[in-house]
CSV table of C-alpha atoms in Angstrom, one decimal:
chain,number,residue,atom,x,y,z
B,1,UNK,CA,-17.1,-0.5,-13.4
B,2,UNK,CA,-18.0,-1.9,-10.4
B,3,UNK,CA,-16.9,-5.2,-8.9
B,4,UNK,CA,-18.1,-7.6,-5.5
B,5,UNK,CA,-15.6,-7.3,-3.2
B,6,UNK,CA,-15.5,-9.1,0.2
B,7,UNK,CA,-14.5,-6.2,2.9
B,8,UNK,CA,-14.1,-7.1,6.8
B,9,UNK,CA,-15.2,-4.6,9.6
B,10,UNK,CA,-13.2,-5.5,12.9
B,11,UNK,CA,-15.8,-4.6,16.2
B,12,UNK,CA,-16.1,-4.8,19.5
B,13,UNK,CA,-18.2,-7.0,21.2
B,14,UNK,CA,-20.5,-6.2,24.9
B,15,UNK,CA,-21.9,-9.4,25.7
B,16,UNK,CA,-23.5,-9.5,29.1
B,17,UNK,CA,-22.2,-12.4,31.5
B,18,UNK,CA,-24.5,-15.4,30.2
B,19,UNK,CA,-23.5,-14.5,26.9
B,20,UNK,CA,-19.5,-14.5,27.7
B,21,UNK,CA,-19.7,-18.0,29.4
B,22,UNK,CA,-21.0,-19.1,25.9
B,23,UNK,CA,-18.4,-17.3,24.0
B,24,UNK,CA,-16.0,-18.8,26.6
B,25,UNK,CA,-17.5,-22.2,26.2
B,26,UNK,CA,-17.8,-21.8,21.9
B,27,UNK,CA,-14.0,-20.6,22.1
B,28,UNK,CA,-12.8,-23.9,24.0
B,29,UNK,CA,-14.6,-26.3,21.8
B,30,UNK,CA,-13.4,-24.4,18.6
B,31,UNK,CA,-9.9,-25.4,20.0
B,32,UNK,CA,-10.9,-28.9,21.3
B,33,UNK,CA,-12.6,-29.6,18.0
B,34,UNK,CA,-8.6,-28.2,16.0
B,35,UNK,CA,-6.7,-30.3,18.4
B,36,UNK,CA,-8.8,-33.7,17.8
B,37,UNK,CA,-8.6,-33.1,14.2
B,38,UNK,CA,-5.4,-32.4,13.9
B,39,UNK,CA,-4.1,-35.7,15.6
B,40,UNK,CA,-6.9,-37.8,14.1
B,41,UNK,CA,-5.4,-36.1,10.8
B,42,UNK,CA,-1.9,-37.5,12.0
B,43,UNK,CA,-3.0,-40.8,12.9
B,44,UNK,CA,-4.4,-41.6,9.7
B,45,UNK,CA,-1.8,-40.1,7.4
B,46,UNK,CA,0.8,-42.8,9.5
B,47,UNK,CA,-1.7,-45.2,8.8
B,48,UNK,CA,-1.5,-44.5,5.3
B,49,UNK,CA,2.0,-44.7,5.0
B,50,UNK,CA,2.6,-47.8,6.8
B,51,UNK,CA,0.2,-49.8,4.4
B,52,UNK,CA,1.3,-48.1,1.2
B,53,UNK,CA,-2.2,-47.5,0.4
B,54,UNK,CA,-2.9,-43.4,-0.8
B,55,UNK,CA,-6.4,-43.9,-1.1
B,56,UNK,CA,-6.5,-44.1,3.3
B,57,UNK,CA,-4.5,-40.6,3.4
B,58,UNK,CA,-7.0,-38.0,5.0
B,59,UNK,CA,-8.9,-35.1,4.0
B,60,UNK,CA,-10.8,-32.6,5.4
B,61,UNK,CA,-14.2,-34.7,4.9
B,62,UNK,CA,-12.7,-38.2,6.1
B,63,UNK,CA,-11.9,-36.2,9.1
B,64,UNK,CA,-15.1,-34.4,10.0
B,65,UNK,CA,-17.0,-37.3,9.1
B,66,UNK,CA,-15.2,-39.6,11.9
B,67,UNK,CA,-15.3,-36.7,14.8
B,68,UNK,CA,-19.0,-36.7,13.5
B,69,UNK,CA,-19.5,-40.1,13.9
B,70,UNK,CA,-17.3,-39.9,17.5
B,71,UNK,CA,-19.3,-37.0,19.0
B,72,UNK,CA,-20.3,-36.9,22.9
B,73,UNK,CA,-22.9,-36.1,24.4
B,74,UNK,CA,-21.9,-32.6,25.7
B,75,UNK,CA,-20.7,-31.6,22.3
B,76,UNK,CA,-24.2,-32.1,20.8
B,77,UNK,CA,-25.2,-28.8,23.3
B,78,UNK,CA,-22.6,-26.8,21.3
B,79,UNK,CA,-22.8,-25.4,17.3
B,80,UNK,CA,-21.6,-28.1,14.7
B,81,UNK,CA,-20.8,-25.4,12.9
B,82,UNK,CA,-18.2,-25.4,15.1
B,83,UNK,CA,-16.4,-28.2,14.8
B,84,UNK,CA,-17.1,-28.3,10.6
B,85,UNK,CA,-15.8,-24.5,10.1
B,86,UNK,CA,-12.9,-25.8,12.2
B,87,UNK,CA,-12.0,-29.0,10.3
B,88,UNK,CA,-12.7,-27.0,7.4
B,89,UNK,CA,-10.0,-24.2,8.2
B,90,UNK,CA,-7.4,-27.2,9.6
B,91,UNK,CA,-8.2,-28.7,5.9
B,92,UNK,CA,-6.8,-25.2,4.0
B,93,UNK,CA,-3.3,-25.4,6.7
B,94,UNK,CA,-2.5,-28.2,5.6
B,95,UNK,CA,-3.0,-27.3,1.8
B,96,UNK,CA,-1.0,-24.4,2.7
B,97,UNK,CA,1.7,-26.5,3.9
B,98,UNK,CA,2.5,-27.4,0.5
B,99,UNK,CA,3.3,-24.0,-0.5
B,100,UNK,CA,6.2,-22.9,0.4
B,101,UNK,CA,5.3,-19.0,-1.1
B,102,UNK,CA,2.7,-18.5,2.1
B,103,UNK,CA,3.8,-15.8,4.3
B,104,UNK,CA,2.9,-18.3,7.6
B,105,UNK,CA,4.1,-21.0,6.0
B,106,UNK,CA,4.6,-23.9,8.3
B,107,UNK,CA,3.0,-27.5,9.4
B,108,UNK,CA,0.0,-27.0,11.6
B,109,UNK,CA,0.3,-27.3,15.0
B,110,UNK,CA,-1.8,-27.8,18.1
B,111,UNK,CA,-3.5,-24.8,19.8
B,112,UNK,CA,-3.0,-23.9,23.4
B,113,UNK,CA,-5.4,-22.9,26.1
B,114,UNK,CA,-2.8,-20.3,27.4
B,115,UNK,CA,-2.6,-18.6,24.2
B,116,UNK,CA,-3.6,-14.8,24.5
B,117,UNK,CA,-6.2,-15.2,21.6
B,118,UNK,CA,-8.7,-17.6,21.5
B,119,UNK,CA,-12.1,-17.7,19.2
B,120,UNK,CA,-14.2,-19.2,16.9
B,121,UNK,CA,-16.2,-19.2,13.7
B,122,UNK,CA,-19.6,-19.6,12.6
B,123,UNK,CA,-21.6,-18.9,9.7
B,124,UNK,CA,-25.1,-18.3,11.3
B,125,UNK,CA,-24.8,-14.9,13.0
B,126,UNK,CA,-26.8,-12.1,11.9
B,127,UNK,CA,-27.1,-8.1,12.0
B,128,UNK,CA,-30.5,-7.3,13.8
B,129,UNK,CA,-31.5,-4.0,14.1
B,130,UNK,CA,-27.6,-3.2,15.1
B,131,UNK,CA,-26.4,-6.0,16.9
B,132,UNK,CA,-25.2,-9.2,16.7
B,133,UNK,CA,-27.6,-12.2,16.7
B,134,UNK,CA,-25.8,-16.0,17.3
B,135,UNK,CA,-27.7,-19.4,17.5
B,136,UNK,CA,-29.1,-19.7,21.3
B,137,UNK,CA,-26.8,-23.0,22.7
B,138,UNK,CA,-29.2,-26.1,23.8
B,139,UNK,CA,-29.6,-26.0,27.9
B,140,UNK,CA,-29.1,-22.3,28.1
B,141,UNK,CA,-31.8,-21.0,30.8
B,142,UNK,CA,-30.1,-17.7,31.4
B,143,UNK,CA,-30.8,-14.3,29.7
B,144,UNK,CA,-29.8,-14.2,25.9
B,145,UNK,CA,-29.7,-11.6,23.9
B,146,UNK,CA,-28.3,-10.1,20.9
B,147,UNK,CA,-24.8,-8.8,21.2
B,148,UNK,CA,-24.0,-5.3,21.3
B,149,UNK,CA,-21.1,-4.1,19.6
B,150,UNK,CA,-18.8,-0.5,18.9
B,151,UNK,CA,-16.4,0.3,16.2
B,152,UNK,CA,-19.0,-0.2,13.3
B,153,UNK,CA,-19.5,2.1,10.2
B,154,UNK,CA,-22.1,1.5,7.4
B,155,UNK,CA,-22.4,-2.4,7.5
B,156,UNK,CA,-24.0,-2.8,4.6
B,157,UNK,CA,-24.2,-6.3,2.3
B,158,UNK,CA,-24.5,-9.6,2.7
B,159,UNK,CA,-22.8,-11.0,6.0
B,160,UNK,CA,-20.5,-14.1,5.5
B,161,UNK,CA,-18.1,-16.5,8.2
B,162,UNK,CA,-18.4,-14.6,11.2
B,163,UNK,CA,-14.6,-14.8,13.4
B,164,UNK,CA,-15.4,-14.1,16.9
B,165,UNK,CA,-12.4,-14.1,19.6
B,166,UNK,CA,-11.4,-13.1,23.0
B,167,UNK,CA,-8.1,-11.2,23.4
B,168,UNK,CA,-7.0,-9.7,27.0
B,169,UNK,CA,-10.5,-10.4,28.8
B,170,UNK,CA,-12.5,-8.6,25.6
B,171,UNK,CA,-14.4,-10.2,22.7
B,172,UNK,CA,-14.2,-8.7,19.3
B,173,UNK,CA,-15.8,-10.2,15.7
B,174,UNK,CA,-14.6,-9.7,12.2
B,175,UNK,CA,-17.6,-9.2,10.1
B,176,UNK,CA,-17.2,-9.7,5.9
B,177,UNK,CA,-19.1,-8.4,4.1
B,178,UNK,CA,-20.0,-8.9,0.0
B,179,UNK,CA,-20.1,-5.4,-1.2
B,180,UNK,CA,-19.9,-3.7,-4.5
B,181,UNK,CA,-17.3,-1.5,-5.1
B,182,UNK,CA,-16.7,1.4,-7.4
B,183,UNK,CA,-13.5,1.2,-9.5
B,184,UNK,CA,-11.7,4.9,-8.7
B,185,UNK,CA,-11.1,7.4,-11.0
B,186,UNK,CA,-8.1,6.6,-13.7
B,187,UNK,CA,-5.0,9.4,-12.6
B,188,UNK,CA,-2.8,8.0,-15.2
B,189,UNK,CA,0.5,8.1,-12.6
B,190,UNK,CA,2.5,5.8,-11.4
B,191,UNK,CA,4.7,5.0,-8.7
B,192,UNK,CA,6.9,2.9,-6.8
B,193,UNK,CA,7.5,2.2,-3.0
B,194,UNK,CA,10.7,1.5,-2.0
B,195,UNK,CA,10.6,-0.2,2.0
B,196,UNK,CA,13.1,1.0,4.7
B,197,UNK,CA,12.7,0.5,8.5
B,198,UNK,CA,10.7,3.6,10.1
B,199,UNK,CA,9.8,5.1,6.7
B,200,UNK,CA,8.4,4.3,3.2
B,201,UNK,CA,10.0,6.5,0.3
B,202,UNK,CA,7.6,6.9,-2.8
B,203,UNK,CA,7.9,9.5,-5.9
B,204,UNK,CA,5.8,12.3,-3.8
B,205,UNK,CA,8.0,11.9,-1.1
B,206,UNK,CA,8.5,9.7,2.4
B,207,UNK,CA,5.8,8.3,4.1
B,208,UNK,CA,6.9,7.9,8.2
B,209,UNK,CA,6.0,5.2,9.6
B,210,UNK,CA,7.2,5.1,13.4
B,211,UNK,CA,6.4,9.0,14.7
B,212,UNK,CA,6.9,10.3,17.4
B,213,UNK,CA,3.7,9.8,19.6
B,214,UNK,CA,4.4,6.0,18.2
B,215,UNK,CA,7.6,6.2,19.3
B,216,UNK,CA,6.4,7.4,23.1
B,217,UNK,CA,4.4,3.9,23.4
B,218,UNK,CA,7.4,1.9,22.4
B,219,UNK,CA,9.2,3.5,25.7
B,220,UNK,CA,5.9,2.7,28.2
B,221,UNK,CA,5.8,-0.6,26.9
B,222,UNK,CA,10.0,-1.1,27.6
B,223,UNK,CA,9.3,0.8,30.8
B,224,UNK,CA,6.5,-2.1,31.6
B,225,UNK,CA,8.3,-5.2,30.2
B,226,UNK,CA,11.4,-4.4,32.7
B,227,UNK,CA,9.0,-3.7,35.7
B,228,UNK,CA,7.2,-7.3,35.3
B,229,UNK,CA,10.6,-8.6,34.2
B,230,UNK,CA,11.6,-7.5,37.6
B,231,UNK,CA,9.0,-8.5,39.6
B,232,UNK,CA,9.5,-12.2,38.3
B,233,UNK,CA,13.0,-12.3,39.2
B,234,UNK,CA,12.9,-11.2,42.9
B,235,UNK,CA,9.1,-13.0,43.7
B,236,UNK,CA,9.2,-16.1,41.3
B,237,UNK,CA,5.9,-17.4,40.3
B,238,UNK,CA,4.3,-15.3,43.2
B,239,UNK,CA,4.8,-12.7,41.2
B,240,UNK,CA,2.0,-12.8,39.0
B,241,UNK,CA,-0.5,-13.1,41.8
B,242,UNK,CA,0.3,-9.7,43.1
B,243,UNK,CA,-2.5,-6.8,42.5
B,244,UNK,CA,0.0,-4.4,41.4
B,245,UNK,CA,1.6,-6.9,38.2
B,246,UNK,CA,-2.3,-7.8,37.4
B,247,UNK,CA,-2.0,-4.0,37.2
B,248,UNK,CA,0.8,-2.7,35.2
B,249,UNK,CA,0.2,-5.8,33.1
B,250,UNK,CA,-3.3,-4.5,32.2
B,251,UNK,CA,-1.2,-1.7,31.1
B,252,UNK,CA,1.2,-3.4,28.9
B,253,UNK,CA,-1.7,-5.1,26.9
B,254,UNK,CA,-3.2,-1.7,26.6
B,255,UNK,CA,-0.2,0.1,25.4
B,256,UNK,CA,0.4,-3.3,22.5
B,257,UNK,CA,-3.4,-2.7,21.8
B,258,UNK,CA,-2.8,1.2,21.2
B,259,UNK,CA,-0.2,0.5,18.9
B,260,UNK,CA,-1.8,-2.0,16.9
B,261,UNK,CA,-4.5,0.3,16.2
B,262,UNK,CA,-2.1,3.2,15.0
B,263,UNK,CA,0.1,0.9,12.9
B,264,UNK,CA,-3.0,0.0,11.1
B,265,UNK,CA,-4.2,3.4,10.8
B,266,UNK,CA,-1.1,5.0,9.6
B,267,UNK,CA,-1.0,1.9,6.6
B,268,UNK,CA,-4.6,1.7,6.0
B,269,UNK,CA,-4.6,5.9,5.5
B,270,UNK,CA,-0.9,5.3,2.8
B,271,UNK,CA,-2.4,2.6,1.0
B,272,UNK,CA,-5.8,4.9,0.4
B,273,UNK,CA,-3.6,7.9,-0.9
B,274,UNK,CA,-1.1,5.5,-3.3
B,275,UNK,CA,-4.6,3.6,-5.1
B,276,UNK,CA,-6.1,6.8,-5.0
B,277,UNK,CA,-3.6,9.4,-6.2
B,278,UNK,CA,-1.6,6.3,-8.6
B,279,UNK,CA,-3.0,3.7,-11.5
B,280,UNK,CA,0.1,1.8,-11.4
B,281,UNK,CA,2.1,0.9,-8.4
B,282,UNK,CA,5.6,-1.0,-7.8
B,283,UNK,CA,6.7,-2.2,-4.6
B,284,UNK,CA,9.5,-5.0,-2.9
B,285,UNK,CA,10.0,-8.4,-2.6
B,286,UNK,CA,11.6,-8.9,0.7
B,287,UNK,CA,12.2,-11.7,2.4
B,288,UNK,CA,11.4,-10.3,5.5
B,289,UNK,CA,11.5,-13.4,8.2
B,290,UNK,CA,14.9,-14.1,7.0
B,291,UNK,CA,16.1,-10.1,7.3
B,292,UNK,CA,14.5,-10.4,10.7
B,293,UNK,CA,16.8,-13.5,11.5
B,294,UNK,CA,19.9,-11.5,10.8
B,295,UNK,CA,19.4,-9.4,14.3
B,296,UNK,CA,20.8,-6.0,12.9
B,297,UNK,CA,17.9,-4.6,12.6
B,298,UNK,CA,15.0,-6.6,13.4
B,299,UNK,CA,13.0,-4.7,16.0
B,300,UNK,CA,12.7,-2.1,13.2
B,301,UNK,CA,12.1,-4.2,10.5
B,302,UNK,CA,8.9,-5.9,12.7
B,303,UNK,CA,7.7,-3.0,13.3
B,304,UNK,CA,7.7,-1.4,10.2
B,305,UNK,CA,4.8,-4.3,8.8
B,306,UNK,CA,6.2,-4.6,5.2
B,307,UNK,CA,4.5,-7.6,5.0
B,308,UNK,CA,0.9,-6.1,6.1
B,309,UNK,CA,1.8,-3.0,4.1
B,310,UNK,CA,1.9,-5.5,0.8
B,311,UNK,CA,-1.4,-7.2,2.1
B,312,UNK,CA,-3.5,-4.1,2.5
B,313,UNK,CA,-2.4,-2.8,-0.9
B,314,UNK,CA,-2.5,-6.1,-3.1
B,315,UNK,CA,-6.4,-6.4,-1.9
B,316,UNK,CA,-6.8,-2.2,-2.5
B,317,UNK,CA,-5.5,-2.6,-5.9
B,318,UNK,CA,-7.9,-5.7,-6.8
B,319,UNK,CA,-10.8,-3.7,-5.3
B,320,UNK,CA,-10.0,-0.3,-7.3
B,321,UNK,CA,-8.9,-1.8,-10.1
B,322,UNK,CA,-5.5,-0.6,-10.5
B,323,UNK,CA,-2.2,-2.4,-10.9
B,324,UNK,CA,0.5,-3.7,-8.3
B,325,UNK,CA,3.6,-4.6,-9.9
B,326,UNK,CA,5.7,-7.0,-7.0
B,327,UNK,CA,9.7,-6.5,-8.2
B,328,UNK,CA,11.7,-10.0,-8.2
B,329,UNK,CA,13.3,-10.7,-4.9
B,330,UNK,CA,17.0,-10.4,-6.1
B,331,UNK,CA,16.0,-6.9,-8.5
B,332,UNK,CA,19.0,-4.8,-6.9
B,333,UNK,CA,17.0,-1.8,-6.7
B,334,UNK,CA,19.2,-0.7,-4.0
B,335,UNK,CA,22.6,-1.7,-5.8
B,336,UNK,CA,21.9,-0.4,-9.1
B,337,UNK,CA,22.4,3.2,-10.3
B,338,UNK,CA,19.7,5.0,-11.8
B,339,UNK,CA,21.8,7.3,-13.9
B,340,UNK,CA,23.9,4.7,-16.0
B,341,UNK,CA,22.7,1.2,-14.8
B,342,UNK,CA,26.0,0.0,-13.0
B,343,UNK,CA,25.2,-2.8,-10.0
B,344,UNK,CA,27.4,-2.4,-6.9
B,345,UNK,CA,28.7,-5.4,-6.0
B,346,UNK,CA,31.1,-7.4,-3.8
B,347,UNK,CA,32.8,-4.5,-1.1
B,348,UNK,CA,31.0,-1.5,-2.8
B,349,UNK,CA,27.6,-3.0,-2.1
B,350,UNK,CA,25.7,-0.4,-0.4
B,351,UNK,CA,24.7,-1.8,3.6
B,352,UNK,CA,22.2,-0.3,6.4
B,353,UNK,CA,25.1,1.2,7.9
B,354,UNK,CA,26.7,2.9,4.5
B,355,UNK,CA,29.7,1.2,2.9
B,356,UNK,CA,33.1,0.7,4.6
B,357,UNK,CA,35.5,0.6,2.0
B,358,UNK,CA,34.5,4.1,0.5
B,359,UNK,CA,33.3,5.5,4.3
B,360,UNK,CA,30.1,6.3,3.0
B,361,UNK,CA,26.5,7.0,5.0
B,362,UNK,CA,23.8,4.7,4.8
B,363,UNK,CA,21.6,7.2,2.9
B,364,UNK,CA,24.4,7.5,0.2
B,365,UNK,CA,24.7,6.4,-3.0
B,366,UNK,CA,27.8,7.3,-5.1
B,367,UNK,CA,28.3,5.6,-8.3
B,368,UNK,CA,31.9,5.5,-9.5
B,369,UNK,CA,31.3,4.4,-12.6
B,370,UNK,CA,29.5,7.7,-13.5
B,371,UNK,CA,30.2,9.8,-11.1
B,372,UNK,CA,26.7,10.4,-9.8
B,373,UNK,CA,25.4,10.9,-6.2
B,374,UNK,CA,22.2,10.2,-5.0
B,375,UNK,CA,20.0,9.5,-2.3
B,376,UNK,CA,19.6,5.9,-1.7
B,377,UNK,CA,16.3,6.0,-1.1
B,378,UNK,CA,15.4,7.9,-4.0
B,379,UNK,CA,17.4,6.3,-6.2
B,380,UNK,CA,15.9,2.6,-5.2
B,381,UNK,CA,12.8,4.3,-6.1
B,382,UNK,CA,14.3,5.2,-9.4
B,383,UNK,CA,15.1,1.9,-10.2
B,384,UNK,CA,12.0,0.6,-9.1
B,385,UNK,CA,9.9,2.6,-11.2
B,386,UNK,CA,12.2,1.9,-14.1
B,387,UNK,CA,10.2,-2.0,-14.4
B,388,UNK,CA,6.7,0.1,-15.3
């Protein structure tokens, strides 16, 4: 069976120095055109309130249609694609606002122009012959080209909302793409992934998540967090004027760009092996932000990207046709015993750091209603894959 599936090819961009001022320029009125919705969105949901009336509330058409309506002249040199794809997106936040089950789930806000990442979207760019064609600006008399890119492999399919940004002085698109894809071969297995910080345990085994060449980039980046930290303190806002922090801060955004890229890789390559290798799949429902709030171990748990983890395998699973099975947030897979089905609770609950009472490890599990002694981690898969 096969199935049309959007999929989403991250490159890099080359443009040459007309073509960056543009980006620049498309970038900033992406923002401007957020920002002006968003409080136009404000005034007239205040509006509507004050006179009682619902039928004034605003939506994502009242809105475009009065920034429409309000344009000036410069922003009629700029794509109007724009400012609709923006008003458009700022129409689906506030829709999301109303769930609370979102993993961003928050009011909108404004955007900043100091933000690190800044971009835009559009909907007419095109792949010709290998690079990346936008719509030529109005008043542009410099060299325009199409944009050459790198990090692309077999961009086949029809090309849909383009997402171009700028992130530490490069530009990089996301390109989707409507493809069909093959169901994979039925294995008749099934598994179950049970979460921990630095490692994922499965039936085949343990899946490590942080090793050790990962581990080596953490350090540089501590190492260059408390040079700039220090340079701050003894220079003040002079600081960051200096060659040498431009330097070392080039540095740090490279090290946070390396690990980015081997994150993804290392969950991109363990979701491929579980859809491939498994037909039916149980994972966690962890409520990671508020595990995060609790400060025991929070560097770890951010780190470890459950929450990107369960992304990149919920849209595998749709695409190869094989089944995710998300366990209810209070399931005590952890708690429970495998053997004979007793919960811990109270002061024999089982913690990161062991249990106290009993003087137990944290990668011990001793049930003494049975008797049994396990591994925690395998027995939390155990109990997991009991719910298949």
């Amino acid at each position: 069976m096969v199935t049309m599936m959007l999929r989403t090819q991250k490159v890099k961009l080359y443009p040459n120095q007309a073509m960056k001022k543009v980006l620049d320029d498309l970038c900033d009125y992406r923002r401007y055109c957020w920002n002006q919705g968003l409080a136009l969105w404000n005034d007239m949901y205040d509006a509507s309130v004050i006179l009682a009336d619902k039928k004034q509330r605003p939506n994502a058409r009242k809105v475009r249609d009065e920034l429409v309506a309000n344009k000036a002249d410069w922003q009629y040199q700029l794509s109007a694609r724009c400012l609709q794809l923006a008003i458009s997106d700022l129409g689906k936040a506030w829709q999301n606002f109303f769930d609370r089950a979102q993993p961003d789930w928050g009011k909108p806000h404004f955007k900043s122009k100091k933000a690190p990442r800044q971009g835009f979207k559009t909907d007419r760019a095109k792949l010709v012959n290998g690079r990346l064609r936008l719509d030529k600006p109005l008043g542009v008399k410099e060299s325009w080209s199409d944009i050459k890119f790198k990090g692309a492999h077999n961009l086949t399919g029809e090309l849909k909302v383009v997402s171009i940004y700028r992130e530490n002085g490069q530009y990089w698109a996301s390109l989707p793409f409507e493809v069909m894809v093959p169901e994979k071969t039925k294995t008749g297995v099934k598994t179950a992934v049970d979460v921990n910080v630095g490692h994922l345990d499965f039936t085949a085994g343990r899946f490590n998540t942080l090793p050790s060449h990962l581990q080596k980039i953490y350090k540089r980046i501590k190492h260059y967090q408390r040079v700039l930290a220090r340079k701050r303190k003894v220079n003040g806002k002079q600081a960051t004027q200096s060659k040498h922090y431009a330097k070392t801060r080039a540095k740090l955004q490279h090290d946070y760009r390396r690990v980015a890229n081997v994150q993804h890789d290392l969950m991109q390559k363990f979701t491929t092996q579980l859809v491939s290798n498994y037909d039916q799949i149980v994972i966690e429902d962890l409520a990671v932000k508020q595990m995060q709030m609790s400060h025991v171990a929070s560097k770890g748990l951010h780190r470890s990207l459950f929450g990107y983890f369960r992304q990149v395998l919920t849209y595998k699973c749709e695409w190869y046709g094989k089944t995710l099975l998300v366990a209810d947030r209070f399931y005590p897979s952890t708690q429970r015993c495998s053997v004979c089905g007793h919960i811990k609770q109270g002061d024999d609950k089982v913690t990161l750091a062991g249990n106290h009472k009993h003087h137990t490890k944290h990668d011990q599990y001793i049930c003494y209603q049975c008797g049994a002694t396990l591994n925690r981690d395998a027995n939390a898969v155990a109990n997991l894959l009991a719910l298949l």
